[in-house]
Coordinates of C-alpha atoms in Angstrom, one line a residue:
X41 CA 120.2 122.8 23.2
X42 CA 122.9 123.6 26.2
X43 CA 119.8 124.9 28.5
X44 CA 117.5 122.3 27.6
X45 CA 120.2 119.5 28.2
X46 CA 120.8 121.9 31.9
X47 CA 117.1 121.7 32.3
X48 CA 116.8 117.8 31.9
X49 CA 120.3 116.9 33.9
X50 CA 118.5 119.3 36.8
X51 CA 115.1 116.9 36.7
X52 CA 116.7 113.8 36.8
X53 CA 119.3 114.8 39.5
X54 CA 116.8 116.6 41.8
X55 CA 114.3 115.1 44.3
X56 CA 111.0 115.9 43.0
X57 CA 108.4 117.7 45.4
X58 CA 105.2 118.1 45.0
X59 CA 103.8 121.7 44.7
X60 CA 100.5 122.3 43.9
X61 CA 99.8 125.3 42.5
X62 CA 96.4 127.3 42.5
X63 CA 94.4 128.8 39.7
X64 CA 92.3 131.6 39.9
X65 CA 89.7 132.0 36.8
X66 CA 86.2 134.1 35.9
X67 CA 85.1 136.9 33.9
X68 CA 84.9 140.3 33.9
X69 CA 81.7 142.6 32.7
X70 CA 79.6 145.6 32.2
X71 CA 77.4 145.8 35.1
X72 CA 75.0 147.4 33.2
X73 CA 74.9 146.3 30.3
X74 CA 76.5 143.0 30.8
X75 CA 78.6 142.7 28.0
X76 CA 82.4 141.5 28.4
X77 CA 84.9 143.8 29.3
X78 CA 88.4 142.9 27.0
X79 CA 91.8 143.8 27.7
X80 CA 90.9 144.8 31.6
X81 CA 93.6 144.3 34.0
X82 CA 93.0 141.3 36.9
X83 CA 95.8 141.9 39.9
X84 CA 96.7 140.1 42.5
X85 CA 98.0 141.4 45.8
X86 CA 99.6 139.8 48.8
X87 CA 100.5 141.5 51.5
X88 CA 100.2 144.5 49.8
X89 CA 102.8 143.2 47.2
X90 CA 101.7 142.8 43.6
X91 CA 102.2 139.0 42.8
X92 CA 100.8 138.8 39.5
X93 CA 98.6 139.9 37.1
X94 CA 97.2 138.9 33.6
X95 CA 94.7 140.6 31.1
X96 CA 91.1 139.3 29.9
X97 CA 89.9 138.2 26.7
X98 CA 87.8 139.0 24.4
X99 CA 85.3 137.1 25.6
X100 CA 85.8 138.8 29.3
X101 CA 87.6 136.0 30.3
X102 CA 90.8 135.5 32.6
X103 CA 93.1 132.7 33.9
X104 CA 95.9 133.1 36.3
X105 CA 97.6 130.0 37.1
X106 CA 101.0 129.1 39.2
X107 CA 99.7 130.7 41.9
X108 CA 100.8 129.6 45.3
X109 CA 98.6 128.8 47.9
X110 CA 97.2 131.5 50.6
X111 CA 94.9 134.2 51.2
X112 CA 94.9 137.1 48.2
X113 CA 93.2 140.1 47.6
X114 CA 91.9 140.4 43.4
X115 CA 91.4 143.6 41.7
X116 CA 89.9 144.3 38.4
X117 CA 90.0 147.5 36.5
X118 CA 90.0 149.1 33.2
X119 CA 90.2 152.7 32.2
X120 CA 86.7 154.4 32.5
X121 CA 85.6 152.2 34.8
X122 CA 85.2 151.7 38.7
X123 CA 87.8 149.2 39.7
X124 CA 87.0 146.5 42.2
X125 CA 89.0 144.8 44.6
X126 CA 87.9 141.7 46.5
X127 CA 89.6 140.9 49.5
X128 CA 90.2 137.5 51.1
X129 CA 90.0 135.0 48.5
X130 CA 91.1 131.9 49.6
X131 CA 92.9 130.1 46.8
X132 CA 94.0 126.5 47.4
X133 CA 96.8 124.2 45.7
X134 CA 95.3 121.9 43.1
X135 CA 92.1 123.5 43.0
X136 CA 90.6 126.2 40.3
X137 CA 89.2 129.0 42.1
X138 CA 86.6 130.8 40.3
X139 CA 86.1 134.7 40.8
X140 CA 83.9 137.1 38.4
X141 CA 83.7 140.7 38.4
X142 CA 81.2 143.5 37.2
X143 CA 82.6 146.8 36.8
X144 CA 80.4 149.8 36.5
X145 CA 80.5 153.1 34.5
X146 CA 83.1 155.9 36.6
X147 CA 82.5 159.4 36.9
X148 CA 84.0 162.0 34.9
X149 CA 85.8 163.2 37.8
X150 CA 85.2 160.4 40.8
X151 CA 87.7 157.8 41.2
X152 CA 86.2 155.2 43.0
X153 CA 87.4 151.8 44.2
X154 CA 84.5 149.3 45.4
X155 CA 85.9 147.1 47.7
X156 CA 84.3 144.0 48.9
X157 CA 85.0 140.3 50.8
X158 CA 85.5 137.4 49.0
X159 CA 82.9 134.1 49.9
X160 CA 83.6 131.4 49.1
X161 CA 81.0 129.2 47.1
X162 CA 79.1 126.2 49.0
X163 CA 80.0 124.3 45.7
X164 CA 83.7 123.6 44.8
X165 CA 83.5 122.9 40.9
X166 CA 86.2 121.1 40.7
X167 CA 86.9 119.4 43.7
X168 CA 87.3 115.9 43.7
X169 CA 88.7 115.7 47.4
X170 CA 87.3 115.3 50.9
X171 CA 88.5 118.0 53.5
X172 CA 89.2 121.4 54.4
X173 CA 90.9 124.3 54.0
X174 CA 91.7 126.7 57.2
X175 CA 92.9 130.1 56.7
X176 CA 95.1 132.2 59.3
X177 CA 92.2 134.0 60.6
X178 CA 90.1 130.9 61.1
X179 CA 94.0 129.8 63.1
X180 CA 93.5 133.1 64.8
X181 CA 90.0 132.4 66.4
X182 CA 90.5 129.2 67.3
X183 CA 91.3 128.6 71.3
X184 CA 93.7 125.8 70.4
X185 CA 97.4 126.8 68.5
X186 CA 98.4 123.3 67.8
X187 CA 98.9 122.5 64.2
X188 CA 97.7 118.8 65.0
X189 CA 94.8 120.0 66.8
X190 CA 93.8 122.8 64.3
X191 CA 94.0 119.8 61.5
X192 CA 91.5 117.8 63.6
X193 CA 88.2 120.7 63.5
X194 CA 88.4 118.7 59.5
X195 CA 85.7 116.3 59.9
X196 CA 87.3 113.1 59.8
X197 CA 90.3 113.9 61.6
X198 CA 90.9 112.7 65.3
X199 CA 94.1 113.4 67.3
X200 CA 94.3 112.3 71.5
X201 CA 95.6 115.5 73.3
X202 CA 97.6 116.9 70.6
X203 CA 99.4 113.7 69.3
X204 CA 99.8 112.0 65.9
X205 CA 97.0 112.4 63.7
X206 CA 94.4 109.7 62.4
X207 CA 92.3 110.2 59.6
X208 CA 88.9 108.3 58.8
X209 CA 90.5 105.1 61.2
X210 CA 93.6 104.9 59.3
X211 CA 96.9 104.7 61.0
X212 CA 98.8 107.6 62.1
X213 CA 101.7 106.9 60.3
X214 CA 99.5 107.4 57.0
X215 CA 99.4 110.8 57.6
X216 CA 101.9 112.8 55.4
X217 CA 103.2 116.6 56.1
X218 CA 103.4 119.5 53.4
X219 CA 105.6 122.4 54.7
X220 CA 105.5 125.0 51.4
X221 CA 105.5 121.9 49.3
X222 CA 108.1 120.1 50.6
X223 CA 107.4 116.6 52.7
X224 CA 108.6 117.1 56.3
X225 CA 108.2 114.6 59.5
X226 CA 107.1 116.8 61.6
X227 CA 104.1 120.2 61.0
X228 CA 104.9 121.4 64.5
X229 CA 107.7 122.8 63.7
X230 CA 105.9 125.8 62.3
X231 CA 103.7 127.8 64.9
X232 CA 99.9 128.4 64.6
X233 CA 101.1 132.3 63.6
X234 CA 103.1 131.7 60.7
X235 CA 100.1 129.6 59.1
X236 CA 98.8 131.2 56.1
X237 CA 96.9 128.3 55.2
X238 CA 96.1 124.9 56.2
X239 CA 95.0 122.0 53.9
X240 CA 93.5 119.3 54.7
X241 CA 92.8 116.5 52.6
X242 CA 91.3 113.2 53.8
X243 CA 89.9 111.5 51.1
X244 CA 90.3 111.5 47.4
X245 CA 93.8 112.1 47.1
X246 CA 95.4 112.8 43.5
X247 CA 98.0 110.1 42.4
X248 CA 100.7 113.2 43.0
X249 CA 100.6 111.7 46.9
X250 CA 102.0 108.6 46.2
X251 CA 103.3 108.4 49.7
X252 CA 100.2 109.1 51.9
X253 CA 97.5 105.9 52.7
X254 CA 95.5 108.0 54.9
X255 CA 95.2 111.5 54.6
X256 CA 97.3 115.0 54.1
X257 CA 98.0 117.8 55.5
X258 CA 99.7 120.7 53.3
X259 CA 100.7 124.0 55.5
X260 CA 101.6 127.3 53.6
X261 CA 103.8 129.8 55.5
X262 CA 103.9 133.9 55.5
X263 CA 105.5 135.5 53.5
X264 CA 107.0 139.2 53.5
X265 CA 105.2 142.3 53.6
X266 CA 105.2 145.6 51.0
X267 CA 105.8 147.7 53.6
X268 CA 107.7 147.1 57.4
X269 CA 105.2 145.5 60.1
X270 CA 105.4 144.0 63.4
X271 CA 103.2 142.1 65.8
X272 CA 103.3 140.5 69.1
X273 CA 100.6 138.5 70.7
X274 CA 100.7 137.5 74.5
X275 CA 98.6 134.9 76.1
X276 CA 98.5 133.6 79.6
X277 CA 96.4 131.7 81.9
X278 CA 98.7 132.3 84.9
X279 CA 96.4 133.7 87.2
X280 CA 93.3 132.2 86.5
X281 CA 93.7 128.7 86.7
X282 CA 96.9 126.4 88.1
X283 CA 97.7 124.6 84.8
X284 CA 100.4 128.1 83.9
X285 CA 99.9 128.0 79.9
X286 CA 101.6 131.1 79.0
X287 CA 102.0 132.2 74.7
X288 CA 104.4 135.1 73.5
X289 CA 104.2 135.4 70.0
X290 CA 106.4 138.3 67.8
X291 CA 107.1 138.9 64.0
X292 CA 108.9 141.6 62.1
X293 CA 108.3 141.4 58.2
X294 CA 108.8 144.4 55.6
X295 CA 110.9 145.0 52.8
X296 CA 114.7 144.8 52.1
X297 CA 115.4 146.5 48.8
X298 CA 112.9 148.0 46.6
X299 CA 112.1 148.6 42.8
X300 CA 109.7 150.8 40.9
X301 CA 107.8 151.0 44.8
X302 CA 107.3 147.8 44.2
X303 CA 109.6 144.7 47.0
X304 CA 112.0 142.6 45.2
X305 CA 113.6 141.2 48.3
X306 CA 111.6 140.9 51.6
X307 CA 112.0 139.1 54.7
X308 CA 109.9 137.5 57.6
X309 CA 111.0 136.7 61.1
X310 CA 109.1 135.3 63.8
X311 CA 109.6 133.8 67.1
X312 CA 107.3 132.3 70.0
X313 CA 107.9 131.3 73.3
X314 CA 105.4 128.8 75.0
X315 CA 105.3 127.4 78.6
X316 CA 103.3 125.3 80.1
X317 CA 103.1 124.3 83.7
X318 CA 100.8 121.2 83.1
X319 CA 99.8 120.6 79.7
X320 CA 97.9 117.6 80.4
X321 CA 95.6 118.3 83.3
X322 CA 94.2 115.5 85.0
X323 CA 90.4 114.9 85.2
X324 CA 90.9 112.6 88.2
X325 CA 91.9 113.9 91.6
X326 CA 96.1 114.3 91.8
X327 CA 97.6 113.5 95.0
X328 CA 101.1 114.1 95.7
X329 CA 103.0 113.3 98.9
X330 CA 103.8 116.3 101.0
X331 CA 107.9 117.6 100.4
X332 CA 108.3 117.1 104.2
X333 CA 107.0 113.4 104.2
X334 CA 109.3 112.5 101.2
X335 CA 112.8 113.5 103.3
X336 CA 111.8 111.9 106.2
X337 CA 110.8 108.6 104.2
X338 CA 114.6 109.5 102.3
X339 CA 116.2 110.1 105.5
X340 CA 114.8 106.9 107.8
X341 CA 113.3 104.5 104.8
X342 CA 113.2 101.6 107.7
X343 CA 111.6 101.9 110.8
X344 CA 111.4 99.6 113.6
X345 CA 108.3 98.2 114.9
X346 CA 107.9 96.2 117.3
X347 CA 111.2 94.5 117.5
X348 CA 111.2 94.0 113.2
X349 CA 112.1 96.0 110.6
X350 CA 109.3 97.4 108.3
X351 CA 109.3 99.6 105.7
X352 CA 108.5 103.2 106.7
X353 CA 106.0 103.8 103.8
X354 CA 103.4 101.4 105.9
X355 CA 102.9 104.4 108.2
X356 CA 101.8 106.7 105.5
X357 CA 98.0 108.3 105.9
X358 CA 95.8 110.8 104.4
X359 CA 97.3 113.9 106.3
X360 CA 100.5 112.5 104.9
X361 CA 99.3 113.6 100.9
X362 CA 97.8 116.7 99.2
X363 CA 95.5 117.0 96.6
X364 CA 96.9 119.2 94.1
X365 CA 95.1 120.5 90.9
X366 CA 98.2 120.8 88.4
X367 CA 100.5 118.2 88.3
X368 CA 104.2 118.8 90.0
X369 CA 107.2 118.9 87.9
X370 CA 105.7 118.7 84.5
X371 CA 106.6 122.1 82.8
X372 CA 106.8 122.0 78.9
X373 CA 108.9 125.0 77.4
X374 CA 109.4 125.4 73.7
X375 CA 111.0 128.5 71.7
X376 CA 109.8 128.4 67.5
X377 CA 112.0 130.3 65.6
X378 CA 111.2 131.1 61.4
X379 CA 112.9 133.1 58.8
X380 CA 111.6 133.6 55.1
X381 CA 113.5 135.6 52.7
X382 CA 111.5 135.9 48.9
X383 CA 113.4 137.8 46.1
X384 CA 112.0 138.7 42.5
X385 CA 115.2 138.6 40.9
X386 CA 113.5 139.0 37.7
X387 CA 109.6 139.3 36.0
X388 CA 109.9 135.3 35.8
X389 CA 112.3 134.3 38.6
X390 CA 111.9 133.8 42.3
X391 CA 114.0 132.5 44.9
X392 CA 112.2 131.6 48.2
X393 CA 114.8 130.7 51.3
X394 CA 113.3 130.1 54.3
X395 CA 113.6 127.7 57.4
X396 CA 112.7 127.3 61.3
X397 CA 114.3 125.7 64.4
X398 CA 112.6 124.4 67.3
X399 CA 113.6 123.4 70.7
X400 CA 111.7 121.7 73.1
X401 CA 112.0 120.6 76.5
X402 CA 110.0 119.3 79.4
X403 CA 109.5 117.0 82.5
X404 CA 106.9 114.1 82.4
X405 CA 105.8 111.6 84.4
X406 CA 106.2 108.4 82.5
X407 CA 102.9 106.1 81.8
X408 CA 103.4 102.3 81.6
X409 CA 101.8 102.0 78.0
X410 CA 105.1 104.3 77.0
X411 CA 107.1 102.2 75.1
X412 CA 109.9 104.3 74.4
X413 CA 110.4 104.8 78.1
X414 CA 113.1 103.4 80.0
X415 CA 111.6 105.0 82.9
X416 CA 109.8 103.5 85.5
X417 CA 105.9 103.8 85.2
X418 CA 103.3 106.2 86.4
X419 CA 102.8 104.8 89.8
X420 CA 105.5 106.4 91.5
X421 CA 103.5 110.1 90.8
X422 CA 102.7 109.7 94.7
X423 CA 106.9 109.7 95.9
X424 CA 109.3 109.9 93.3
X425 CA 107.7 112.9 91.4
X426 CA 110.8 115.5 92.5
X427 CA 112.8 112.5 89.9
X428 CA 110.1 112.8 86.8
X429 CA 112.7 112.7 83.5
X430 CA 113.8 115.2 81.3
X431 CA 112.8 114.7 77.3
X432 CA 114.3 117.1 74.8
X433 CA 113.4 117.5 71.4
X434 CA 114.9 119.6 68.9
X435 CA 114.7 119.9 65.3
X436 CA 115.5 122.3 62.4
X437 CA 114.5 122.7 58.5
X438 CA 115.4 124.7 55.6
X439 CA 113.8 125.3 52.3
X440 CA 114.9 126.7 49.1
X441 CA 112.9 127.0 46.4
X442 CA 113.5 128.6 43.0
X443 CA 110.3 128.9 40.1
X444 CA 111.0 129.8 36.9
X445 CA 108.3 131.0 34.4
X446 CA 108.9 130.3 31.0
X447 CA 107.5 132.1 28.1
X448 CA 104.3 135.3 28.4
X449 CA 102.2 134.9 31.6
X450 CA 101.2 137.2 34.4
X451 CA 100.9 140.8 33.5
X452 CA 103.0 140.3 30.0
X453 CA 99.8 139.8 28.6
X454 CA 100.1 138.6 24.9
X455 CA 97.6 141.9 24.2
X456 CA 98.4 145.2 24.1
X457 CA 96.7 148.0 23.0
X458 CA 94.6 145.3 21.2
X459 CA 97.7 144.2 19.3
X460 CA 99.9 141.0 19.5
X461 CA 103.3 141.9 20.6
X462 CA 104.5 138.5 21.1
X463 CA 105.3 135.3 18.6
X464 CA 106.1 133.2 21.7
X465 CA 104.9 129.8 21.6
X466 CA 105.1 129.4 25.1
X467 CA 102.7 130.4 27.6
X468 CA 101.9 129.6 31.5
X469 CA 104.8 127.3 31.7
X470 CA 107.4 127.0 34.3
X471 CA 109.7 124.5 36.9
X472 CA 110.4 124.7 40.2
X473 CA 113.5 123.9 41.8
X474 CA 113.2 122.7 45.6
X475 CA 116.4 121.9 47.7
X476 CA 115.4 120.5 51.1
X477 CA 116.9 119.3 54.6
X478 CA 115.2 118.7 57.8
X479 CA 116.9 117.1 61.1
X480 CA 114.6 115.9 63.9
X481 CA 116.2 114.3 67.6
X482 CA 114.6 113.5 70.7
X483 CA 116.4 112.5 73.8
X484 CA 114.7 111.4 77.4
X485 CA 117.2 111.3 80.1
X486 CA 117.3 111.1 84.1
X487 CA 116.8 113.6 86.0
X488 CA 119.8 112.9 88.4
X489 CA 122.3 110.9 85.7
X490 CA 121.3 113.0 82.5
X491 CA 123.4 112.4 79.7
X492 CA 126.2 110.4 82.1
X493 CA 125.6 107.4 80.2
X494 CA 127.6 105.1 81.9
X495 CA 125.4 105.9 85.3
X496 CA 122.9 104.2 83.7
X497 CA 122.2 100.8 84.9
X498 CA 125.7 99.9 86.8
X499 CA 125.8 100.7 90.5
X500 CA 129.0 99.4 90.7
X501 CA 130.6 96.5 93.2
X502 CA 129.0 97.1 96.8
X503 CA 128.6 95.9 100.0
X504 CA 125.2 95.2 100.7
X505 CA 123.6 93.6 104.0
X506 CA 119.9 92.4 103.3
X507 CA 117.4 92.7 106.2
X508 CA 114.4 91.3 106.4
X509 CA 111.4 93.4 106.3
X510 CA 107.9 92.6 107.8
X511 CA 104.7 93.1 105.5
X512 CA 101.5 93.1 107.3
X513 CA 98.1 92.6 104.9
X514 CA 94.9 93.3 105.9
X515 CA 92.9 90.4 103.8
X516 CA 89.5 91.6 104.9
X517 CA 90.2 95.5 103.4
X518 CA 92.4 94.7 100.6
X519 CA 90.6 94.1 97.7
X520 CA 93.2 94.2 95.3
X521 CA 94.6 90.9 93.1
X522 CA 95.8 88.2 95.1
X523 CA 98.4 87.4 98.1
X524 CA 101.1 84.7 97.6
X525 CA 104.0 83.7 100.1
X526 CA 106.6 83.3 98.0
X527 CA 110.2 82.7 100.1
X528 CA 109.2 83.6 103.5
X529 CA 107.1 86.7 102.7
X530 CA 104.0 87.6 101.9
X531 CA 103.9 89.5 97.8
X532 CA 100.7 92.0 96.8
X533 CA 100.3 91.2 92.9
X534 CA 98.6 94.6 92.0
X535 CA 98.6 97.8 89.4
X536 CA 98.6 100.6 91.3

C-alpha cells in the first residue's frame, strides 16, 4: 500500500510527457522445415550495448515492447542453430515494428552468424499517421544540418531559409517539438550529429498530442557507446566560394563503469562549432559603398555647391560602390554543446540525464518586414552596413528521465528450460518519471550602444543650428513615387 500510495502522489504531482515507446514483434522459424522455433532468444543491441531481450513462444512468436525510439540491430539465436543478426532496424515511437527470422540447421563444428540489413517494408501495418521517419544516416547524407530544414524533405513540410516550420498550410506556431519525449520550444538546440532519429508526423496525430494543430516533430538523441569512441567531422566552404560556411563537429562516448562486460553507466559528449560568413546569400546583385567613400561622407557630410549647402551623398556615382558577392558584416557563429549520461542501476531501472546549451551570435542587416526590430530597415545596406546590429541568442535544457519496469519483461522471460519460474501477475508494465527545464533568450542590440540602455533613444540637451540644404530632382529620370514641396523643399516619397 506505502509504494502504491508513492506511485499515485508521484502521477498527480508530476507534469506528464509524452513518450512513445516502440514495439518490435515477428516470429522466429525453421528455415527448412518452417516449423516455429520456441524458447529462442531475440536481442537487441544498441551501440553495441545489450538493451533488451525476451524469448519466443511456442508458437515462434515474440514481442518486445518499451522500447525507445532509434536505430537497433536484432539477433535471434537458439542453441543448434545459426544465429542471425539484422542490422539497422529502424523502430519508431508509437508504432509496432514487425521483424521475422529463419534460422537454419548449424554445423557440428561451424559457428556461424548470418548477418544481414534490415528494410523496411513499403507497408506500415499499423500506421495510422502521415509523415516520416529520418534516421542519422539519412542526417548524414543530406547537404543541409539544419533540424528545420531536415524536417522539411517530409512531404508536407515547408520552411523559408531555415525558419519556423509549416506543415500542410497550417501556422507555424502549430508545430510542436519532441526532444527524447519531452516538449521543448526550440529543436535547434540539438545539432544534426546528435540525431538518432527524426519523426515527423504531419497528419493523423493520436489524441496523446493534445497540444499540436498542425504537425510534430519528435527528435531522439544518442546515447552512449559499449565501448570508448570518438569522432570529428570538419566541413568548410572557405575557399571555394565567398559565403565562408565552416562546420567542426566532435564527440567522445564510451563507458564509465562496467558489469558482467556489459555498460551500466555510459556517457556522451558532443560539441560543434559553426560559422558562417553569409548565411543568406543574395540572389540579386549586392552593392556596398566603398570603406574610403563612407569616411569621407562621415568626415564632410555637407558640401558646398554653388553658394548652398547640399548634402554630400548627391555626388555619389557608380565608381563610388562595389559589387560584392557575400554580404559585409553578417557573420553567424554558434557553439552546440550536449552531454547524456544513461545508467542501468538495476535489470528494471534506468536513469537517463542529459542536457545541451547553445549560444548564438551574429550581425544582420535588419529587413523592414522585421517586426521585432527596433533597427532601422534594409535600405541603409548601401552606407551604414559597418553599424548592422548584434542579435544574441542563447538557450540551455536539461532532461532527466527515470523508467521503471515492473513485473517479468525483457530477457526474464517467464520460460525457462520450458518451465514456469515465475507466478507474477505482471508483465510489460512500467512508468516513467521525466523532470524537465529549458531556458531560451534572445537579445538584439546596437552595434555602437550595445547593452547601454540608457543610450538608447536620448541624445541628450544640445545645441543644434539647422541649415538649409538644397535638393535637386531630375523629374524627367526619376521614376520613382511622387515629388511634393512640403515647407520650402522639395520630399522624394519612395522605398528604396
Amino acid at each position: 500500500m506505502k509504494k502504491l500510495f508513492t506511485l499515485l502522489v508521484l502521477f498527480f504531482v508530476s507534469k506528464v510527457f509524452i513518450v512513445a515507446q516502440a514495439t518490435l514483434e515477428g516470429s522466429i522459424k525453421d528455415n527448412e522445415s518452417g516449423d516455429p522455433l520456441d524458447f529462442a532468444y531475440i536481442a537487441i543491441y544498441k551501440n553495441g550495448n545489450l538493451i533488451t531481450g525476451t524469448q519466443s513462444d511456442i508458437d515462434g512468436n515474440y514481442v518486445i515492447s518499451n522500447v525507445d525510439n532509434g536505430t537497433y540491430d536484432v539477433e535471434a539465436k537458439m542453441f543448434g542453430y545459426t544465429t542471425e543478426r539484422k542490422t539497422k532496424v529502424v523502430l519508431a515511437g508509437g508504432k509496432i515494428t514487425r521483424l521475422d527470422f529463419k534460422l537454419s540447421l548449424e554445423g557440428v563444428l561451424m559457428q556461424e552468424v548470418v548477418i544481414t540489413e534490415y528494410k523496411a517494408p513499403l507497408i506500415d501495418i499499423d500506421n495510422t499517421t502521415t509523415g516520416a521517419t529520418v534516421t542519422a544516416e539519412k542526417i548524414q547524407s543530406l547537404p543541409s544540418k539544419d533540424v528545420k530544414a531536415i524536417a522539411a524533405t517530409t512531404a508536407g513540410v515547408s520552411t523559408i531559409d531555415g525558419s519556423d516550420i509549416s506543415m500542410r498550410g497550417g501556422r507555424t506556431s502549430g508545430t510542436i517539438y519532441y526532444i527524447d519525449g519531452v516538449p521543448v520550444n526550440d529543436a535547434s538546440l540539438i545539432p544534426h550529429s546528435e540525431i538518432d532519429q527524426m519523426q515527423v508526423i504531419t497528419g493523423g496525430l493520436e489524441a496523446k498530442y493534445g497540444d499540436a494543430t498542425g504537425g510534430l516533430i519528435s527528435l531522439t538523441t544518442k546515447g552512449p557507446s559499449q565501448r570508448t569512441a570518438g569522432g570529428v567531422e570538419v566541413e568548410t566552404s572557405q575557399y571555394l566560394d565567398p559565403y565562408g560556411y565552416n562546420l567542426v563537429s566532435a564527440y567522445l562516448s564510451g563507458p564509465i563503469i562496467k558489469r558482467d562486460g556489459r555498460s551500466v553507466l555510459g556517457y556522451r559528449l558532443s560539441g560543434q562549432y559553426k560559422y558562417i560568413k553569409d548565411s543568406d546569400p543574395s540572389a540579386v546583385v549586392n552593392y556596398y559603398a566603398k570603406q574610403s567613400v563612407i569616411d569621407e561622407l562621415e568626415a564632410e557630410p555637407v558640401t558646398d555647391y554653388k553658394g548652398s549647402k547640399v548634402s554630400s551623398g548627391l555626388f555619389l556615382n557608380g565608381d563610388d560602390v562595389e559589387n560584392v558577392s557575400a554580404a559585409i558584416n553578417e557573420p553567424v557563429q554558434t557553439i552546440d554543446v550536449n552531454v547524456k549520461i544513461d545508467a542501468q542501476i538495476t535489470k528494471n531501472l534506468d536513469v537517463s540525464l542529459s542536457g545541451g546549451l547553445r549560444s548564438n551570435n551574429q550581425r544582420y542587416l535588419p529587413s523592414t518586414n522585421d517586426n521585432s526590430s527596433s533597427f532601422s530597415s534594409k535600405s541603409w545596406a548601401l552606407l551604414n552596413y559597418n553599424n548592422n546590429p548584434y542579435y544574441y541568442e542563447d538557450g540551455y535544457r536539461a532532461n532527466l528521465r527515470i523508467r521503471h519496469k515492473l513485473g517479468k519483461q525483457g530477457i526474464d522471460n517467464l520460460v525457462e528450460d520450458g518451465e514456469n519460474k515465475s507466478n507474477s501477475l505482471i508483465r510489460n508494465a512500467y512508468y516513467t518519471i521525466n523532470v524537465a527545464y529549458e531556458k531560451y533568450k534572445t537579445k538584439t542590440e546596437d552595434f555602437t550602444h550595445k547593452d547601454n540602455l540608457f543610450d538608447y533613444g536620448y541624445y541628450g540637451s544640445q545645441n543644434v543650428e539647422y541649415e538649409k540644404v538644397v535638393t535637386t530632382v531630375d523629374t524627367s529620370v526619376w521614376k520613382g513615387r511622387g515629388i511634393k514641396y512640403i515647407n520650402g523643399s522639395f520630399s522624394r516619397f519612395c522605398r528604396l
